[in-house]
CSV table of C-alpha atoms in Angstrom, one decimal:
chain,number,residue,atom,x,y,z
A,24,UNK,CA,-28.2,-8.9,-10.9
A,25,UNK,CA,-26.9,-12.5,-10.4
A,26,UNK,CA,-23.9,-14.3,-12.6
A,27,UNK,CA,-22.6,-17.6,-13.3
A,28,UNK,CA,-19.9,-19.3,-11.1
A,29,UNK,CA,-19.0,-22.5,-12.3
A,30,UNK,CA,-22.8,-23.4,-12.0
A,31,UNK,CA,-23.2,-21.7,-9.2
A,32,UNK,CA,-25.5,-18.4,-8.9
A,33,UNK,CA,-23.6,-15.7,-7.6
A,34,UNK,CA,-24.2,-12.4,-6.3
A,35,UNK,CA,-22.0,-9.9,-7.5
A,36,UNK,CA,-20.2,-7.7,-5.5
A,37,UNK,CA,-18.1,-4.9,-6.4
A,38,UNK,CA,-14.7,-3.7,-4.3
A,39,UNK,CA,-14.0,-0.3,-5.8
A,40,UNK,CA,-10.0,0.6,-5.8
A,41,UNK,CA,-8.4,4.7,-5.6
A,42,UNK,CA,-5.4,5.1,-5.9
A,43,UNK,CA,-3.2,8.0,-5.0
A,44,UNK,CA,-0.2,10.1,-4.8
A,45,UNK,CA,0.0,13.3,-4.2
A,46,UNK,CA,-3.8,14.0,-5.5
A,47,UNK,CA,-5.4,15.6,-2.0
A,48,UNK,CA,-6.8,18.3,-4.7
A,49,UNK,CA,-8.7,15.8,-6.6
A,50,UNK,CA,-9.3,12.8,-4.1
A,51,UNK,CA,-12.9,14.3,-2.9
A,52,UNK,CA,-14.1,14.1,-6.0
A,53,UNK,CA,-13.4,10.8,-7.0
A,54,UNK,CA,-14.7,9.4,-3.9
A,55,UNK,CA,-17.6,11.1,-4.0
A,56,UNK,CA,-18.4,10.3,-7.8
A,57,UNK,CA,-18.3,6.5,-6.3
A,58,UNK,CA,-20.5,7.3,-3.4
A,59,UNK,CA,-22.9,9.0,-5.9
A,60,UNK,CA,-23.1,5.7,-8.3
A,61,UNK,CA,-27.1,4.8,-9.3
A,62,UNK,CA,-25.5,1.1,-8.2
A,63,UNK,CA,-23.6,1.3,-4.9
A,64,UNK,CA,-20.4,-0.4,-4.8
A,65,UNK,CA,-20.0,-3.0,-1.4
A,66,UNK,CA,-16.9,-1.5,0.0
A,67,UNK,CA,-13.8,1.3,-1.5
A,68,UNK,CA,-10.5,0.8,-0.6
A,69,UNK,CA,-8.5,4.0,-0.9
A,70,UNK,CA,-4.8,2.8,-1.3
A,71,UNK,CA,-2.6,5.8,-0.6
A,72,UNK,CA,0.8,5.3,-2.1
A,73,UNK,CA,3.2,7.5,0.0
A,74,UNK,CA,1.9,10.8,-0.3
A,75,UNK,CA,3.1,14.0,1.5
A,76,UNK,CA,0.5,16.5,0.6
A,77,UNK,CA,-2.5,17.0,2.8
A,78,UNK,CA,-4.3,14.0,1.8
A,79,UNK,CA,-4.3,12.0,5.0
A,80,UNK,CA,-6.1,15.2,6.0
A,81,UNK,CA,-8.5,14.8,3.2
A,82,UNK,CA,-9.6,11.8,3.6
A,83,UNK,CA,-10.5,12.2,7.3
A,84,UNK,CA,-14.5,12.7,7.0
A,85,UNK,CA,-14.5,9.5,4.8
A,86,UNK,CA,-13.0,7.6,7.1
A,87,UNK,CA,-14.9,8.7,10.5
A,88,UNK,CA,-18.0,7.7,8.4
A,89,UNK,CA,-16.9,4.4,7.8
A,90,UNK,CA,-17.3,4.9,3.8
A,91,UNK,CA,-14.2,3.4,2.7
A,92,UNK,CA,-10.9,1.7,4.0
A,93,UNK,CA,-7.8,3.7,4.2
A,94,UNK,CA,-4.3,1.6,3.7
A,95,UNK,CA,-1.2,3.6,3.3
A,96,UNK,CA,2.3,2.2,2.1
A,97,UNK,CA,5.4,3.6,1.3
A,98,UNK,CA,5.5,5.0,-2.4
A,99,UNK,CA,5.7,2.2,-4.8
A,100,UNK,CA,3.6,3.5,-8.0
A,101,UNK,CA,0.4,2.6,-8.9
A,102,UNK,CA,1.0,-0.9,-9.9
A,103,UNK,CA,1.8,-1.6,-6.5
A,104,UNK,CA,-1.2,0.1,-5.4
A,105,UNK,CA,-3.5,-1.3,-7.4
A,106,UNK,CA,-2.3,-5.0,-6.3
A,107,UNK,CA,-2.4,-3.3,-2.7
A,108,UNK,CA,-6.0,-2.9,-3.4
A,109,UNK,CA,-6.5,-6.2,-4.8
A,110,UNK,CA,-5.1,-7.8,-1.7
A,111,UNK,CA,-6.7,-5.7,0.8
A,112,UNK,CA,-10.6,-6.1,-1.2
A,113,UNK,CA,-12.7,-8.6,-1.0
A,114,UNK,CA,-15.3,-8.5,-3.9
A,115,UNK,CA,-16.1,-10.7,-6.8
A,116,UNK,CA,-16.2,-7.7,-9.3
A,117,UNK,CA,-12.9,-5.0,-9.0
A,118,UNK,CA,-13.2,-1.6,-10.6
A,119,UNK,CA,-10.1,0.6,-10.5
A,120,UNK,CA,-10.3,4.4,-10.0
A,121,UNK,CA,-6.8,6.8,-10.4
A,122,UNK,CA,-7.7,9.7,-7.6
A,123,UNK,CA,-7.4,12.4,-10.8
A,124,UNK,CA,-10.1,10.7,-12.5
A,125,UNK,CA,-14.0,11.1,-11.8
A,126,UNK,CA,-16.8,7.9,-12.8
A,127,UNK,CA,-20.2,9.0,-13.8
A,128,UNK,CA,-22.8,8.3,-12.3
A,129,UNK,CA,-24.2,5.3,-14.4
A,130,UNK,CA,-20.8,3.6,-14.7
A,131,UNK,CA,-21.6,0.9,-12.4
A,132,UNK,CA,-25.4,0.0,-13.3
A,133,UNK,CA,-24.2,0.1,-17.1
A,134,UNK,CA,-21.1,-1.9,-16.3
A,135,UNK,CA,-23.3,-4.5,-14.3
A,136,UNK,CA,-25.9,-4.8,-16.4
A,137,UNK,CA,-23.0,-5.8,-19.8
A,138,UNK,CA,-21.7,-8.8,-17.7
A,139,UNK,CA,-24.8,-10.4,-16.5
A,140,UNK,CA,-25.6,-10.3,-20.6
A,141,UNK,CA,-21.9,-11.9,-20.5
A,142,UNK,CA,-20.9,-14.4,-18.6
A,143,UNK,CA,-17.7,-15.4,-20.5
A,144,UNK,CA,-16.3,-11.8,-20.5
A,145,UNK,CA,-13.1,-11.0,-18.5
A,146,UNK,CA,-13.3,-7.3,-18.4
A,147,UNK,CA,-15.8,-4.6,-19.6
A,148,UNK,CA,-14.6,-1.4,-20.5
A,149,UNK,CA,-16.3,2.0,-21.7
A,150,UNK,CA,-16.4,5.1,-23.7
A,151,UNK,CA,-14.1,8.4,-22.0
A,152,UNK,CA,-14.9,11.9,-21.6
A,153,UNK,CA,-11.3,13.6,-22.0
A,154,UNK,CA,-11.0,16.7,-20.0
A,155,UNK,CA,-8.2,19.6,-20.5
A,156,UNK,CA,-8.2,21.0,-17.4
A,157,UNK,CA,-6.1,24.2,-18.3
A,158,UNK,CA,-7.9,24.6,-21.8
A,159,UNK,CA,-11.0,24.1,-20.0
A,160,UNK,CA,-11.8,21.5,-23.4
A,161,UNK,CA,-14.0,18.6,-22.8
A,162,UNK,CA,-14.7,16.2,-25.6
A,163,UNK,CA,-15.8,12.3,-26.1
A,164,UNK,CA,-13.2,9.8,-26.8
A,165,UNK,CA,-14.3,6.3,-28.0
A,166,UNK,CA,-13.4,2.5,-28.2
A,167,UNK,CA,-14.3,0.4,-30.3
A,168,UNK,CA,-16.3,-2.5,-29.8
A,169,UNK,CA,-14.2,-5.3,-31.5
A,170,UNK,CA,-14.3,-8.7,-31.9
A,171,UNK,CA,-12.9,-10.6,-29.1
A,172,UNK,CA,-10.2,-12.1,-31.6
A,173,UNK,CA,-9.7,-8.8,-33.7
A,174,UNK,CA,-9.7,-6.9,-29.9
A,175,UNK,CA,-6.9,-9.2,-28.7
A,176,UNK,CA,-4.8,-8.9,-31.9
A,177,UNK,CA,-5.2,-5.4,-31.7
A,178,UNK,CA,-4.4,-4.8,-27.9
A,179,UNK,CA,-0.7,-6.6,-29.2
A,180,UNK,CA,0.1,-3.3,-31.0
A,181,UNK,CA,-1.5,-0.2,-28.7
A,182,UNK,CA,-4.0,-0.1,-25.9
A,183,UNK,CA,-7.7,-0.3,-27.3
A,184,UNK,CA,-9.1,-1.2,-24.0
A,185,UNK,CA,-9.0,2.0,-22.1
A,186,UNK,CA,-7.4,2.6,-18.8
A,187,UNK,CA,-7.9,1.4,-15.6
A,188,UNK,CA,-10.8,4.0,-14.0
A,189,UNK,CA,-13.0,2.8,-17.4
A,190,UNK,CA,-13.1,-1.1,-16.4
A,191,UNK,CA,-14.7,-3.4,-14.6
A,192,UNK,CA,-13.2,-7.1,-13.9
A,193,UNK,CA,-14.2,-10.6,-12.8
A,194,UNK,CA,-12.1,-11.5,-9.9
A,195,UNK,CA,-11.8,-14.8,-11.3
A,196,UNK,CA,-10.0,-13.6,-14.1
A,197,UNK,CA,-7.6,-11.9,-12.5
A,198,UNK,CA,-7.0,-14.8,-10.6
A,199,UNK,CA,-6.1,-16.8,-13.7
A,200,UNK,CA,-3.8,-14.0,-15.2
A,201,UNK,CA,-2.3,-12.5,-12.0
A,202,UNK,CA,-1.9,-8.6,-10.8
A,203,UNK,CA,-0.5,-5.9,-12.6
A,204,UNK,CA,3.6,-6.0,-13.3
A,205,UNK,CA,5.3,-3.8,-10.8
A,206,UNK,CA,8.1,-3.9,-13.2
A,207,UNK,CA,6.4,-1.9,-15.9
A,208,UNK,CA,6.7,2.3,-15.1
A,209,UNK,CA,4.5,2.3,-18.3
A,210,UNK,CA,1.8,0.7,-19.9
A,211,UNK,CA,1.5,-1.8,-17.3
A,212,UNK,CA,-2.6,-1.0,-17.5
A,213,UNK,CA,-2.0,-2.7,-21.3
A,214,UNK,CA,-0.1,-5.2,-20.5
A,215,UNK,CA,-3.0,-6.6,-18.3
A,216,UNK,CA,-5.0,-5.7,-20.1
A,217,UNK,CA,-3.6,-8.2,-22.9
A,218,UNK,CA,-3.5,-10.8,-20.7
A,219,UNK,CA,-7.2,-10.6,-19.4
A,220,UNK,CA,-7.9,-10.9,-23.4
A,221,UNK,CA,-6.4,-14.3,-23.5
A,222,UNK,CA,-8.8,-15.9,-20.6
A,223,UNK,CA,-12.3,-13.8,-21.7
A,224,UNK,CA,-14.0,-11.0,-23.2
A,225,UNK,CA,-13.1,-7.9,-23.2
A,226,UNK,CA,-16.0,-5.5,-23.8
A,227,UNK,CA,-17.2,-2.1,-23.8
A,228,UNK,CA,-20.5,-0.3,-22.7
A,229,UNK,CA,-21.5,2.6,-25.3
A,230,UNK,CA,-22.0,5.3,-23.1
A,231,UNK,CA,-19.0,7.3,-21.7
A,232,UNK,CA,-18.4,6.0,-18.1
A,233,UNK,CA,-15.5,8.6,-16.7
A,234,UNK,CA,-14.1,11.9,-16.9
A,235,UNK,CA,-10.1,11.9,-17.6
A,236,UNK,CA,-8.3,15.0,-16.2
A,237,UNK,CA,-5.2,16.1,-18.6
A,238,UNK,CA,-3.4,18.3,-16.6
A,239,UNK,CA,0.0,19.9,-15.5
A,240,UNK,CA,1.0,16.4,-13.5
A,241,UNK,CA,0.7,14.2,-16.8
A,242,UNK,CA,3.6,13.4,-18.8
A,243,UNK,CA,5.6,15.8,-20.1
A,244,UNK,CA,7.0,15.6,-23.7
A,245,UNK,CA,10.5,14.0,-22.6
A,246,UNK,CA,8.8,11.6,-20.0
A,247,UNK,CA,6.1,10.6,-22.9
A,248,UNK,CA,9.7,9.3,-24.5
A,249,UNK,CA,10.6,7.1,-21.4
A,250,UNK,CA,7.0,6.0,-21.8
A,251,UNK,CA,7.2,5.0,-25.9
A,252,UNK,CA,10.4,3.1,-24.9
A,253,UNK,CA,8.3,0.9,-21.8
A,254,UNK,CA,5.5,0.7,-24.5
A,255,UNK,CA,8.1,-0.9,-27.2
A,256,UNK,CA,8.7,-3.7,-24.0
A,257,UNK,CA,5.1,-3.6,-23.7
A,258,UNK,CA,4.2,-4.7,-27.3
A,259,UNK,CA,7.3,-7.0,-28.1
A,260,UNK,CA,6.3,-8.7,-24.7
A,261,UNK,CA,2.8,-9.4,-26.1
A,262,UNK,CA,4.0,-10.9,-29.8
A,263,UNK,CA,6.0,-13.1,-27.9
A,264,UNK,CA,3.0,-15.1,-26.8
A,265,UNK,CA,0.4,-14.7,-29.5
A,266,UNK,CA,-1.5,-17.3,-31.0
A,267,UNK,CA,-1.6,-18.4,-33.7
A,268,UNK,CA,2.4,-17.7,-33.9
A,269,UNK,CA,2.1,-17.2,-37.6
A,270,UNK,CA,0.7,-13.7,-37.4
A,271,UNK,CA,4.0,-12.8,-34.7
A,272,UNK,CA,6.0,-11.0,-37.8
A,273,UNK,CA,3.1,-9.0,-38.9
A,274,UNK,CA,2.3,-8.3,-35.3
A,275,UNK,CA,6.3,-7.0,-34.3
A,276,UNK,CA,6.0,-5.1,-37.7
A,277,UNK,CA,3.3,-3.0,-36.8
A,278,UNK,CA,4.6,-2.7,-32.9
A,279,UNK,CA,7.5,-1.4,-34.9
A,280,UNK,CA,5.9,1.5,-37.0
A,281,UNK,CA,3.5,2.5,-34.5
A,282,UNK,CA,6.5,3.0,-32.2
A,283,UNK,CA,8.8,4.9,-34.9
A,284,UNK,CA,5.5,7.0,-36.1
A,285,UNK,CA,4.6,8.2,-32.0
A,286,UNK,CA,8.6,9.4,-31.2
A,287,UNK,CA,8.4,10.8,-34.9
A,288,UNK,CA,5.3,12.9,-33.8
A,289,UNK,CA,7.0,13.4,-30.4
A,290,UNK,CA,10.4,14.8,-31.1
A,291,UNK,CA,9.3,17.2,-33.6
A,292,UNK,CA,8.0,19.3,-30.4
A,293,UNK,CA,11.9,18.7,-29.0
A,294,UNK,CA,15.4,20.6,-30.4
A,295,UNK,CA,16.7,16.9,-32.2
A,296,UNK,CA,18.4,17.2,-35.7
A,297,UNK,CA,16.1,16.6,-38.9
A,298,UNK,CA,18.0,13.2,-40.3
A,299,UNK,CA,17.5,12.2,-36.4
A,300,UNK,CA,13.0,13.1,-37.3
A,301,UNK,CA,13.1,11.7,-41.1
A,302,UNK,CA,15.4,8.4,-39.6
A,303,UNK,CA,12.4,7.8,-37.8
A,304,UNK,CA,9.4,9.4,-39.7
A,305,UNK,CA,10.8,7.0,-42.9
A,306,UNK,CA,11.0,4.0,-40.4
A,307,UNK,CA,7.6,4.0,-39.3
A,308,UNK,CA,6.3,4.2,-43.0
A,309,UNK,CA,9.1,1.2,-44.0
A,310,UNK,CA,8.2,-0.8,-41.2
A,311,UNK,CA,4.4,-1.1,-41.9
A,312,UNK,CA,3.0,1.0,-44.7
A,313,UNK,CA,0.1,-0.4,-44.7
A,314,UNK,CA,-1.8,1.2,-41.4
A,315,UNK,CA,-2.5,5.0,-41.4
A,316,UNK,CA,-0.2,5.6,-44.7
A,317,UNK,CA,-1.7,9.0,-45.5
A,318,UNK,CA,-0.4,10.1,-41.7
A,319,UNK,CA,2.8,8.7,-41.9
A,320,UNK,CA,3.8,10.2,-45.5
A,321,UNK,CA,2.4,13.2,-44.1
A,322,UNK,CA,4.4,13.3,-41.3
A,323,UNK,CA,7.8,12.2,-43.2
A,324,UNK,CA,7.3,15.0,-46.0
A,325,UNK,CA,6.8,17.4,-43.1
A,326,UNK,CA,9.6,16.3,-41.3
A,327,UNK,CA,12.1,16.4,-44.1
A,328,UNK,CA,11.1,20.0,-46.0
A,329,UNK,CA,10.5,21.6,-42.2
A,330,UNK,CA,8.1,22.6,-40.5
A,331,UNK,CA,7.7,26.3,-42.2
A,332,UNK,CA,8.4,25.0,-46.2
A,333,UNK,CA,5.9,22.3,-45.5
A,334,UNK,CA,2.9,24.9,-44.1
A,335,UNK,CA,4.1,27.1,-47.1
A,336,UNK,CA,3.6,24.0,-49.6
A,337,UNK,CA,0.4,23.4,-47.9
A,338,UNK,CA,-0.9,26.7,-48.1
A,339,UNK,CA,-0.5,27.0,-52.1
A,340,UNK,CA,-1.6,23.8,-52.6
A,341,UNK,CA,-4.9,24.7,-50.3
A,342,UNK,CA,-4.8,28.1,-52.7
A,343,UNK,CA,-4.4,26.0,-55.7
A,344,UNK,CA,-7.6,23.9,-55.2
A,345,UNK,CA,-9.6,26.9,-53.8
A,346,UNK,CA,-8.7,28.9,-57.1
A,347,UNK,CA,-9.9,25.0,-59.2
A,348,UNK,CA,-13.2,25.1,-57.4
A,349,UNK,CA,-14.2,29.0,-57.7
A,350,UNK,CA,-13.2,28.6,-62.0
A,351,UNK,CA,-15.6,25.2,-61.9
């Protein structure tokens, strides 16, 4: 496969990213799912970011082989060891890997084979196989190909792109946009995502092209509330600097409802007071009832009867219709 550069033919060649903290459970198999690639990758920087688990140990029979590079800091977070990785690589393509995550095989040949079709894109993302690792549930979870104008209106309000194992990215764009902001704890994967929108394509591939692990180490509840808050930056951040600037109202409004609607959804599971779940339930239907309306009137009627009157309600209503088809 060969690319553009300016008129120039160019090679491509892909520096592969894993980061971790903490993951000497899981860090085998990520590598290994890069080493196993239909496409090899030209070099994998494993960016270890401060742990103290056994993972030095781990990672021993990689390195005596000579299949990746090893670079340890002190624990930063996974911006800073993703721009670690960026530094330390070399490659005109950078795919990122998180060390609890797993690529399929094809990732890489698919990947390739979307951005020599095009040359303008930034970024190319993929479809996700999400995998509970306690329920033992696996199941397919899929982005949208969009426009690139629709896509970049769309990554204002929520992330449609993915996260950061799924892409694929043209050092030259990142050079254009710069790395990731270690000042985001959250949602700093979408907020780079936004800004690689603004200088290229962002597109996606059809077929899935990782496995996500859900398990005991992701967000809790009350840390998924931290999160929502850094996402509210996140999205008010990215209004700011859309263009055209006329569509910057509409744009904070829905930020605004999708907000209200996930901590309404959230704090039901939490011991808050019910004005405290319809304040925000009603706000997220105010702010923007025009985007998932049923759900959000849904959610406020549940919130303001109760949980146990609403699946009561629901029940004789379900009888109701039951009883209307049967006499039909």
């Amino acid at each position: 496969m060969r690319t553009e550069d300016a008129g120039r033919v160019v090679t491509p060649t892909v520096s592969v990213i894993i980061t971790t903290y903490n993951y000497a459970a899981f860090i085998s198999e990520a590598i290994d799912s890069v080493l196993n690639q239909t496409v090899s990758a030209d070099e994998i920087i494993v960016v270890d970011d401060g742990s103290t688990d056994d993972t030095f140990d781990v990672l021993a029979r990689y390195r005596q082989r000579g299949q990746i590079t090893y670079v340890r800091q002190p624990n930063q977070g996974p911006s800073a060891a993703r721009n670690r990785g960026i530094q330390e690589s070399s490659g005109n393509l950078v795919a990122f890997l998180d060390a609890d995550d797993t690529w399929l095989s094809e990732k890489l040949e698919l990947q390739l084979a979307w951005l020599e079709d095009h040359l303008d894109a930034s970024m190319v993302s993929g479809q996700m196989i999400w995998w509970h690792v306690e329920g033992g549930s696996r199941r397919v979870v899929r982005f949208e190909p969009l426009s690139p104008t629709r896509l970049r209106r769309e990554l204002v309000i929520r992330n449609v792109a993915g996260n950061p194992s799924m892409a694929l990215i043209r050092r030259n764009a990142i050079d254009k946009v710069g790395i990731f902001d270690t000042a985001l704890r959250w949602g700093e994967d979408w907020e780079f995502f936004f800004r690689l929108s603004r200088v290229g394509e962002l597109g996606f591939v059809t077929e899935p092209v990782i496995v996500y692990r859900w398990h005991r180490q992701n967000l809790s509840h009350e840390r998924r509330l931290d999160q929502l808050a850094m996402n509210h930056v996140v999205g008010r951040r990215n209004v700011a600097v859309f263009e055209p600037a006329w569509q910057r109202p509409i744009l904070r409004a829905r930020v605004w409802s999708a907000i209200e609607y996930d901590r309404a959804r959230i704090i039901t599971k939490l011991n808050v007071s019910r004005l405290k779940l319809v304040r925000h339930a009603a706000l997220a239907l105010i702010s923007w009832p025009f985007e998932n309306t049923l759900s959000k009137i849904v959610l406020l009627a549940r919130v303001t009867v109760g949980e146990a009157r609403y699946q009561r309600l629901a029940a004789g209503v379900r009888g109701r219709m039951r009883r209307t088809r049967s006499a039909v």
